[in-house]
Structure formats: structure tokens, C-alpha cells
Amino acid sequence: MRIPNSAHLSRPWRIHALTSDFRLEDVWALPTPGGPDELTRLVRQMTSGSGRFSGATRALFALRWKLGSLLGWDRPGSGLGARVPTLRDGLPADLRAAAPGPGFRALPLTPVYLTDNEWAAEVANRTVHAVMHIGWVPDGSGGYRGQMAVLVKPNGLFGRAYMAAIRPLRHLIVDPALMRMIGRAWQNQDQTHHHTPPRRES
């Protein structure tokens, strides 16, 4: 479910110090109910590639990668450490010294840092430098859940036009599909964790 930007901006996340020149694109409440210390579990789930998008969403991703290949949007010289520096270059000493979390199996995102209640990963290409921030927050009813924020720094006029063009597709198709996929994978993990094998009769 999409929620107000204030749900991200009002919290003392450490990502704020690294993204003062980024725009907060949107914030989503993740369907991942849990206890107070389950961010690492969510990060592992998201980076492992568990879950599967619907046909329409897969088609949109395939179209994006095809266009990127044809137009050179994703060439190495347009990414992190080339067109833009990685956010890890600006990390304070404690975050730089800590492990940034697992890498993605299926997405071109690079982890930036991991704490007990937040995690960030970034991607850059010819169109944009973007950050996915995952926080672990109280859900208002005694439990906790994940919260995803997307922050972007478009690359000039072309980048701004690109972000404006894909925004309706993200809000109506891609991100809702991502929420459903995350929720299904989380629920499946819960069922696995809580499943007790039947006891054999002696």
C-alpha cells in the first residue's frame, strides 16, 4: 500500500544525510508483519530473488532492459563509480566498516549499508541515480513491518522525462505487483518457519 511521504521523512533514518539532493519518489508499506528484529530476514528475502512477477510486469521489465540495451542506458560508463559516485563513498566510519548486506541475485542494485532497522541499495544508469530504502517500523498495533521508499536523482532533462513517463506504470502496475510478490514470499516463509513435521507414532 502506498503511504504518505511523511512516513519516511519523519523518521531519523541515516539515509537522509546521504540523499539530500535526491527526490523522494514514493513510500510503500510492505505486507511483512513481524517482530522487532526481522529486517535482516526481509533483506535476505528481497535479495535472494524469491517470488515471481506477473506476466504484465515481467513484460514491462523485459521491455525496459531491451530499450536499455538498444539505447545504451545501462552501459558500464553510465553507472556507479563512473557517471556518479556510489553513496558508499560518503558513509560515516561506522557504516562503512559494517557489512552492507547481501547482494542481489536478479536485480542491478548494489547494497549501500545495513543497520538493525534500515537498509539501502542503489542503482545508476544513463537515466537516473536511484536508491531503494527499506526500513523496519512499528505497525501501530504492537507489531512491526517493512517500509520501502524510492529516492531518485534524474540525469538532466532526459532523466526527468523518463521518470515522468514511467511513473504511472510504476504506481499502477510495477510497485503494486512488487508488494504482492513480497507479501507472498513473506507468507510462504512464515508457513515454512512455523510448520511442524507430523510426529511418527511409535
PDB file of C-alpha atoms in Angstrom:
ATOM      1  CA  MET A   1       0.000   0.000   0.000  1.00  0.00           C
ATOM      2  CA  ARG A   2       1.306   3.442  -0.904  1.00  0.00           C
ATOM      3  CA  ILE A   3       1.525   5.764   2.112  1.00  0.00           C
ATOM      4  CA  PRO A   4       2.350   9.479   2.592  1.00  0.00           C
ATOM      5  CA  ASN A   5       5.942  10.632   2.098  1.00  0.00           C
ATOM      6  CA  SER A   6       5.907  11.877   5.677  1.00  0.00           C
ATOM      7  CA  ALA A   7       6.085   8.235   6.827  1.00  0.00           C
ATOM      8  CA  HIS A   8       9.660   8.245   5.540  1.00  0.00           C
ATOM      9  CA  LEU A   9      10.634  11.871   6.093  1.00  0.00           C
ATOM     10  CA  SER A  10       9.515  11.950   9.732  1.00  0.00           C
ATOM     11  CA  ARG A  11      11.848   9.149  10.818  1.00  0.00           C
ATOM     12  CA  PRO A  12      15.502   9.725  11.756  1.00  0.00           C
ATOM     13  CA  TRP A  13      16.846   7.488   9.005  1.00  0.00           C
ATOM     14  CA  ARG A  14      20.546   7.706   8.282  1.00  0.00           C
ATOM     15  CA  ILE A  15      19.800   7.721   4.568  1.00  0.00           C
ATOM     16  CA  HIS A  16      18.677  11.365   4.859  1.00  0.00           C
ATOM     17  CA  ALA A  17      22.282  12.556   5.245  1.00  0.00           C
ATOM     18  CA  LEU A  18      23.280  10.778   2.031  1.00  0.00           C
ATOM     19  CA  THR A  19      20.375  11.792  -0.208  1.00  0.00           C
ATOM     20  CA  SER A  20      19.791  15.496   0.415  1.00  0.00           C
ATOM     21  CA  ASP A  21      19.935  16.119  -3.363  1.00  0.00           C
ATOM     22  CA  PHE A  22      17.597  13.209  -4.209  1.00  0.00           C
ATOM     23  CA  ARG A  23      13.816  13.465  -4.606  1.00  0.00           C
ATOM     24  CA  LEU A  24      11.580  11.162  -2.594  1.00  0.00           C
ATOM     25  CA  GLU A  25       9.509   9.482  -5.274  1.00  0.00           C
ATOM     26  CA  ASP A  26       7.131   7.431  -3.107  1.00  0.00           C
ATOM     27  CA  VAL A  27       6.766   5.342   0.064  1.00  0.00           C
ATOM     28  CA  TRP A  28       5.102   1.950   0.452  1.00  0.00           C
ATOM     29  CA  ALA A  29       4.029  -0.094   3.468  1.00  0.00           C
ATOM     30  CA  LEU A  30       5.201  -3.660   2.917  1.00  0.00           C
ATOM     31  CA  PRO A  31       2.892  -6.618   3.743  1.00  0.00           C
ATOM     32  CA  THR A  32       5.514  -8.183   6.018  1.00  0.00           C
ATOM     33  CA  PRO A  33       4.139  -8.337   9.586  1.00  0.00           C
ATOM     34  CA  GLY A  34       6.709  -9.489  12.112  1.00  0.00           C
ATOM     35  CA  GLY A  35       8.634  -8.908  15.293  1.00  0.00           C
ATOM     36  CA  PRO A  36      11.094  -6.139  16.185  1.00  0.00           C
ATOM     37  CA  ASP A  37      14.246  -7.767  14.765  1.00  0.00           C
ATOM     38  CA  GLU A  38      13.296  -9.134  11.355  1.00  0.00           C
ATOM     39  CA  LEU A  39      14.806  -6.623   8.932  1.00  0.00           C
ATOM     40  CA  THR A  40      17.665  -8.963   8.048  1.00  0.00           C
ATOM     41  CA  ARG A  41      15.153 -11.671   7.167  1.00  0.00           C
ATOM     42  CA  LEU A  42      13.368  -9.262   4.821  1.00  0.00           C
ATOM     43  CA  VAL A  43      16.640  -8.157   3.216  1.00  0.00           C
ATOM     44  CA  ARG A  44      17.645 -11.770   2.569  1.00  0.00           C
ATOM     45  CA  GLN A  45      14.258 -12.462   1.029  1.00  0.00           C
ATOM     46  CA  MET A  46      14.396  -9.425  -1.265  1.00  0.00           C
ATOM     47  CA  THR A  47      17.946 -10.041  -2.470  1.00  0.00           C
ATOM     48  CA  SER A  48      17.513 -13.784  -3.000  1.00  0.00           C
ATOM     49  CA  GLY A  49      15.132 -13.311  -5.903  1.00  0.00           C
ATOM     50  CA  SER A  50      12.369 -15.316  -4.256  1.00  0.00           C
ATOM     51  CA  GLY A  51       8.952 -14.699  -5.735  1.00  0.00           C
ATOM     52  CA  ARG A  52       7.772 -14.163  -9.296  1.00  0.00           C
ATOM     53  CA  PHE A  53       6.210 -11.174 -11.054  1.00  0.00           C
ATOM     54  CA  SER A  54       3.010 -11.394 -13.059  1.00  0.00           C
ATOM     55  CA  GLY A  55       3.186 -11.656 -16.839  1.00  0.00           C
ATOM     56  CA  ALA A  56       2.417  -7.970 -17.410  1.00  0.00           C
ATOM     57  CA  THR A  57       5.120  -6.836 -15.001  1.00  0.00           C
ATOM     58  CA  ARG A  58       7.683  -9.229 -16.456  1.00  0.00           C
ATOM     59  CA  ALA A  59       6.867  -7.869 -19.912  1.00  0.00           C
ATOM     60  CA  LEU A  60       7.467  -4.293 -18.729  1.00  0.00           C
ATOM     61  CA  PHE A  61      10.835  -5.236 -17.227  1.00  0.00           C
ATOM     62  CA  ALA A  62      11.803  -7.096 -20.402  1.00  0.00           C
ATOM     63  CA  LEU A  63      10.893  -4.030 -22.467  1.00  0.00           C
ATOM     64  CA  ARG A  64      12.952  -1.787 -20.191  1.00  0.00           C
ATOM     65  CA  TRP A  65      16.058  -3.989 -20.445  1.00  0.00           C
ATOM     66  CA  LYS A  66      15.644  -4.264 -24.210  1.00  0.00           C
ATOM     67  CA  LEU A  67      15.401  -0.496 -24.615  1.00  0.00           C
ATOM     68  CA  GLY A  68      18.341  -0.025 -22.264  1.00  0.00           C
ATOM     69  CA  SER A  69      20.431  -2.394 -24.368  1.00  0.00           C
ATOM     70  CA  LEU A  70      19.462  -0.772 -27.666  1.00  0.00           C
ATOM     71  CA  LEU A  71      19.928   2.825 -26.457  1.00  0.00           C
ATOM     72  CA  GLY A  72      22.913   2.288 -24.199  1.00  0.00           C
ATOM     73  CA  TRP A  73      21.186   3.325 -20.976  1.00  0.00           C
ATOM     74  CA  ASP A  74      22.920   0.653 -18.897  1.00  0.00           C
ATOM     75  CA  ARG A  75      26.457   0.712 -20.251  1.00  0.00           C
ATOM     76  CA  PRO A  76      29.184   0.429 -17.573  1.00  0.00           C
ATOM     77  CA  GLY A  77      30.275   4.019 -18.099  1.00  0.00           C
ATOM     78  CA  SER A  78      26.814   5.279 -17.115  1.00  0.00           C
ATOM     79  CA  GLY A  79      26.648   3.574 -13.722  1.00  0.00           C
ATOM     80  CA  LEU A  80      28.057   3.710 -10.210  1.00  0.00           C
ATOM     81  CA  GLY A  81      31.675   4.765  -9.933  1.00  0.00           C
ATOM     82  CA  ALA A  82      31.576   6.151 -13.483  1.00  0.00           C
ATOM     83  CA  ARG A  83      28.788   8.653 -14.174  1.00  0.00           C
ATOM     84  CA  VAL A  84      28.042   9.056 -10.470  1.00  0.00           C
ATOM     85  CA  PRO A  85      29.928   8.116  -7.279  1.00  0.00           C
ATOM     86  CA  THR A  86      28.463   5.398  -5.103  1.00  0.00           C
ATOM     87  CA  LEU A  87      26.789   6.520  -1.886  1.00  0.00           C
ATOM     88  CA  ARG A  88      29.222   4.294  -0.009  1.00  0.00           C
ATOM     89  CA  ASP A  89      31.889   6.941  -0.653  1.00  0.00           C
ATOM     90  CA  GLY A  90      30.012   9.275   1.697  1.00  0.00           C
ATOM     91  CA  LEU A  91      29.267   6.825   4.506  1.00  0.00           C
ATOM     92  CA  PRO A  92      30.357   7.658   8.049  1.00  0.00           C
ATOM     93  CA  ALA A  93      33.013   5.392   9.514  1.00  0.00           C
ATOM     94  CA  ASP A  94      30.667   3.064  11.414  1.00  0.00           C
ATOM     95  CA  LEU A  95      28.508   2.288   8.385  1.00  0.00           C
ATOM     96  CA  ARG A  96      31.499   1.935   6.074  1.00  0.00           C
ATOM     97  CA  ALA A  97      33.092  -0.577   8.469  1.00  0.00           C
ATOM     98  CA  ALA A  98      29.955  -2.713   8.690  1.00  0.00           C
ATOM     99  CA  ALA A  99      28.859  -5.227   6.061  1.00  0.00           C
ATOM    100  CA  PRO A 100      26.394  -3.607   3.599  1.00  0.00           C
ATOM    101  CA  GLY A 101      24.157  -6.643   3.420  1.00  0.00           C
ATOM    102  CA  PRO A 102      23.756  -9.318   0.732  1.00  0.00           C
ATOM    103  CA  GLY A 103      23.920  -8.534  -2.966  1.00  0.00           C
ATOM    104  CA  PHE A 104      21.003  -9.031  -5.341  1.00  0.00           C
ATOM    105  CA  ARG A 105      20.774 -12.153  -7.450  1.00  0.00           C
ATOM    106  CA  ALA A 106      18.405 -10.824 -10.101  1.00  0.00           C
ATOM    107  CA  LEU A 107      18.410  -7.001  -9.978  1.00  0.00           C
ATOM    108  CA  PRO A 108      21.161  -4.468 -10.837  1.00  0.00           C
ATOM    109  CA  LEU A 109      21.095  -2.943  -7.335  1.00  0.00           C
ATOM    110  CA  THR A 110      24.161  -2.571  -5.125  1.00  0.00           C
ATOM    111  CA  PRO A 111      23.785  -2.606  -1.306  1.00  0.00           C
ATOM    112  CA  VAL A 112      24.964   0.563   0.460  1.00  0.00           C
ATOM    113  CA  TYR A 113      24.576  -0.172   4.174  1.00  0.00           C
ATOM    114  CA  LEU A 114      22.621  -2.268   6.659  1.00  0.00           C
ATOM    115  CA  THR A 115      21.705  -1.431  10.268  1.00  0.00           C
ATOM    116  CA  ASP A 116      19.289  -3.044  12.698  1.00  0.00           C
ATOM    117  CA  ASN A 117      16.345  -1.066  11.306  1.00  0.00           C
ATOM    118  CA  GLU A 118      17.243   0.206   7.827  1.00  0.00           C
ATOM    119  CA  TRP A 119      18.883  -0.918   4.635  1.00  0.00           C
ATOM    120  CA  ALA A 120      19.670   0.900   1.409  1.00  0.00           C
ATOM    121  CA  ALA A 121      20.652  -0.202  -2.081  1.00  0.00           C
ATOM    122  CA  GLU A 122      21.391   1.907  -5.165  1.00  0.00           C
ATOM    123  CA  VAL A 123      21.482   1.756  -8.947  1.00  0.00           C
ATOM    124  CA  ALA A 124      22.657   4.239 -11.561  1.00  0.00           C
ATOM    125  CA  ASN A 125      22.406   4.357 -15.326  1.00  0.00           C
ATOM    126  CA  ARG A 126      22.071   6.987 -18.042  1.00  0.00           C
ATOM    127  CA  THR A 127      18.596   7.989 -16.864  1.00  0.00           C
ATOM    128  CA  VAL A 128      18.807   8.185 -13.078  1.00  0.00           C
ATOM    129  CA  HIS A 129      20.660   7.511  -9.831  1.00  0.00           C
ATOM    130  CA  ALA A 130      18.111   5.777  -7.597  1.00  0.00           C
ATOM    131  CA  VAL A 131      18.008   4.424  -4.055  1.00  0.00           C
ATOM    132  CA  MET A 132      15.711   1.796  -2.584  1.00  0.00           C
ATOM    133  CA  HIS A 133      15.473   2.267   1.168  1.00  0.00           C
ATOM    134  CA  ILE A 134      13.910  -0.402   3.359  1.00  0.00           C
ATOM    135  CA  GLY A 135      13.055   0.475   6.953  1.00  0.00           C
ATOM    136  CA  TRP A 136      11.656  -1.733   9.710  1.00  0.00           C
ATOM    137  CA  VAL A 137       8.963   0.194  11.561  1.00  0.00           C
ATOM    138  CA  PRO A 138       6.220  -0.278  14.185  1.00  0.00           C
ATOM    139  CA  ASP A 139       2.901  -1.068  12.529  1.00  0.00           C
ATOM    140  CA  GLY A 140       0.748   0.759  15.087  1.00  0.00           C
ATOM    141  CA  SER A 141      -0.784  -2.411  16.541  1.00  0.00           C
ATOM    142  CA  GLY A 142       2.087  -3.808  18.569  1.00  0.00           C
ATOM    143  CA  GLY A 143       3.974  -5.439  15.707  1.00  0.00           C
ATOM    144  CA  TYR A 144       6.411  -4.354  13.013  1.00  0.00           C
ATOM    145  CA  ARG A 145       6.582  -4.342   9.229  1.00  0.00           C
ATOM    146  CA  GLY A 146       8.780  -3.242   6.371  1.00  0.00           C
ATOM    147  CA  GLN A 147       8.547   0.155   4.691  1.00  0.00           C
ATOM    148  CA  MET A 148      10.015   0.926   1.266  1.00  0.00           C
ATOM    149  CA  ALA A 149      10.997   4.368  -0.004  1.00  0.00           C
ATOM    150  CA  VAL A 150      12.279   5.145  -3.508  1.00  0.00           C
ATOM    151  CA  LEU A 151      14.575   8.144  -3.887  1.00  0.00           C
ATOM    152  CA  VAL A 152      15.766   9.401  -7.275  1.00  0.00           C
ATOM    153  CA  LYS A 153      18.168  11.862  -8.822  1.00  0.00           C
ATOM    154  CA  PRO A 154      17.264  12.096 -12.544  1.00  0.00           C
ATOM    155  CA  ASN A 155      20.054  12.684 -15.038  1.00  0.00           C
ATOM    156  CA  GLY A 156      19.142  16.053 -16.602  1.00  0.00           C
ATOM    157  CA  LEU A 157      16.086  16.731 -18.755  1.00  0.00           C
ATOM    158  CA  PHE A 158      16.182  13.270 -20.280  1.00  0.00           C
ATOM    159  CA  GLY A 159      16.170  11.642 -16.848  1.00  0.00           C
ATOM    160  CA  ARG A 160      13.284  13.792 -15.635  1.00  0.00           C
ATOM    161  CA  ALA A 161      11.263  12.997 -18.766  1.00  0.00           C
ATOM    162  CA  TYR A 162      11.991   9.289 -18.330  1.00  0.00           C
ATOM    163  CA  MET A 163      10.880   9.307 -14.680  1.00  0.00           C
ATOM    164  CA  ALA A 164       7.692  11.195 -15.575  1.00  0.00           C
ATOM    165  CA  ALA A 165       6.932   8.679 -18.332  1.00  0.00           C
ATOM    166  CA  ILE A 166       7.338   5.583 -16.159  1.00  0.00           C
ATOM    167  CA  ARG A 167       5.692   6.985 -13.007  1.00  0.00           C
ATOM    168  CA  PRO A 168       2.121   5.898 -13.933  1.00  0.00           C
ATOM    169  CA  LEU A 169       3.360   2.408 -14.827  1.00  0.00           C
ATOM    170  CA  ARG A 170       5.267   2.141 -11.546  1.00  0.00           C
ATOM    171  CA  HIS A 171       2.338   3.292  -9.422  1.00  0.00           C
ATOM    172  CA  LEU A 172      -0.362   1.295 -11.215  1.00  0.00           C
ATOM    173  CA  ILE A 173       1.431  -1.907 -12.226  1.00  0.00           C
ATOM    174  CA  VAL A 174       5.040  -2.455 -11.150  1.00  0.00           C
ATOM    175  CA  ASP A 175       5.062  -1.404  -7.499  1.00  0.00           C
ATOM    176  CA  PRO A 176       1.705  -3.000  -6.578  1.00  0.00           C
ATOM    177  CA  ALA A 177       2.959  -6.229  -8.197  1.00  0.00           C
ATOM    178  CA  LEU A 178       6.174  -5.927  -6.183  1.00  0.00           C
ATOM    179  CA  MET A 179       4.149  -5.514  -2.964  1.00  0.00           C
ATOM    180  CA  ARG A 180       2.123  -8.635  -3.742  1.00  0.00           C
ATOM    181  CA  MET A 181       5.256 -10.622  -4.554  1.00  0.00           C
ATOM    182  CA  ILE A 182       6.987  -9.543  -1.331  1.00  0.00           C
ATOM    183  CA  GLY A 183       3.866 -10.384   0.682  1.00  0.00           C
ATOM    184  CA  ARG A 184       3.519 -13.861  -0.848  1.00  0.00           C
ATOM    185  CA  ALA A 185       7.186 -14.665  -0.263  1.00  0.00           C
ATOM    186  CA  TRP A 186       6.959 -13.432   3.348  1.00  0.00           C
ATOM    187  CA  GLN A 187       3.845 -15.500   3.996  1.00  0.00           C
ATOM    188  CA  ASN A 188       5.473 -18.570   2.469  1.00  0.00           C
ATOM    189  CA  GLN A 189       8.485 -18.087   4.734  1.00  0.00           C
ATOM    190  CA  ASP A 190       6.188 -17.822   7.751  1.00  0.00           C
ATOM    191  CA  GLN A 191       4.489 -21.083   6.814  1.00  0.00           C
ATOM    192  CA  THR A 192       7.877 -22.774   6.427  1.00  0.00           C
ATOM    193  CA  HIS A 193       9.160 -21.422   9.764  1.00  0.00           C
ATOM    194  CA  HIS A 194       6.030 -22.429  11.646  1.00  0.00           C
ATOM    195  CA  HIS A 195       5.460 -25.802  10.010  1.00  0.00           C
ATOM    196  CA  THR A 196       5.983 -28.691  12.407  1.00  0.00           C
ATOM    197  CA  PRO A 197       6.512 -32.099  10.805  1.00  0.00           C
ATOM    198  CA  PRO A 198       3.954 -34.701  11.924  1.00  0.00           C
ATOM    199  CA  ARG A 199       5.161 -36.855  14.769  1.00  0.00           C
ATOM    200  CA  ARG A 200       5.549 -40.534  13.993  1.00  0.00           C
ATOM    201  CA  GLU A 201       3.608 -42.996  16.042  1.00  0.00           C
ATOM    202  CA  SER A 202       5.873 -45.355  17.995  1.00  0.00           C
TER     203      SER A 202
END
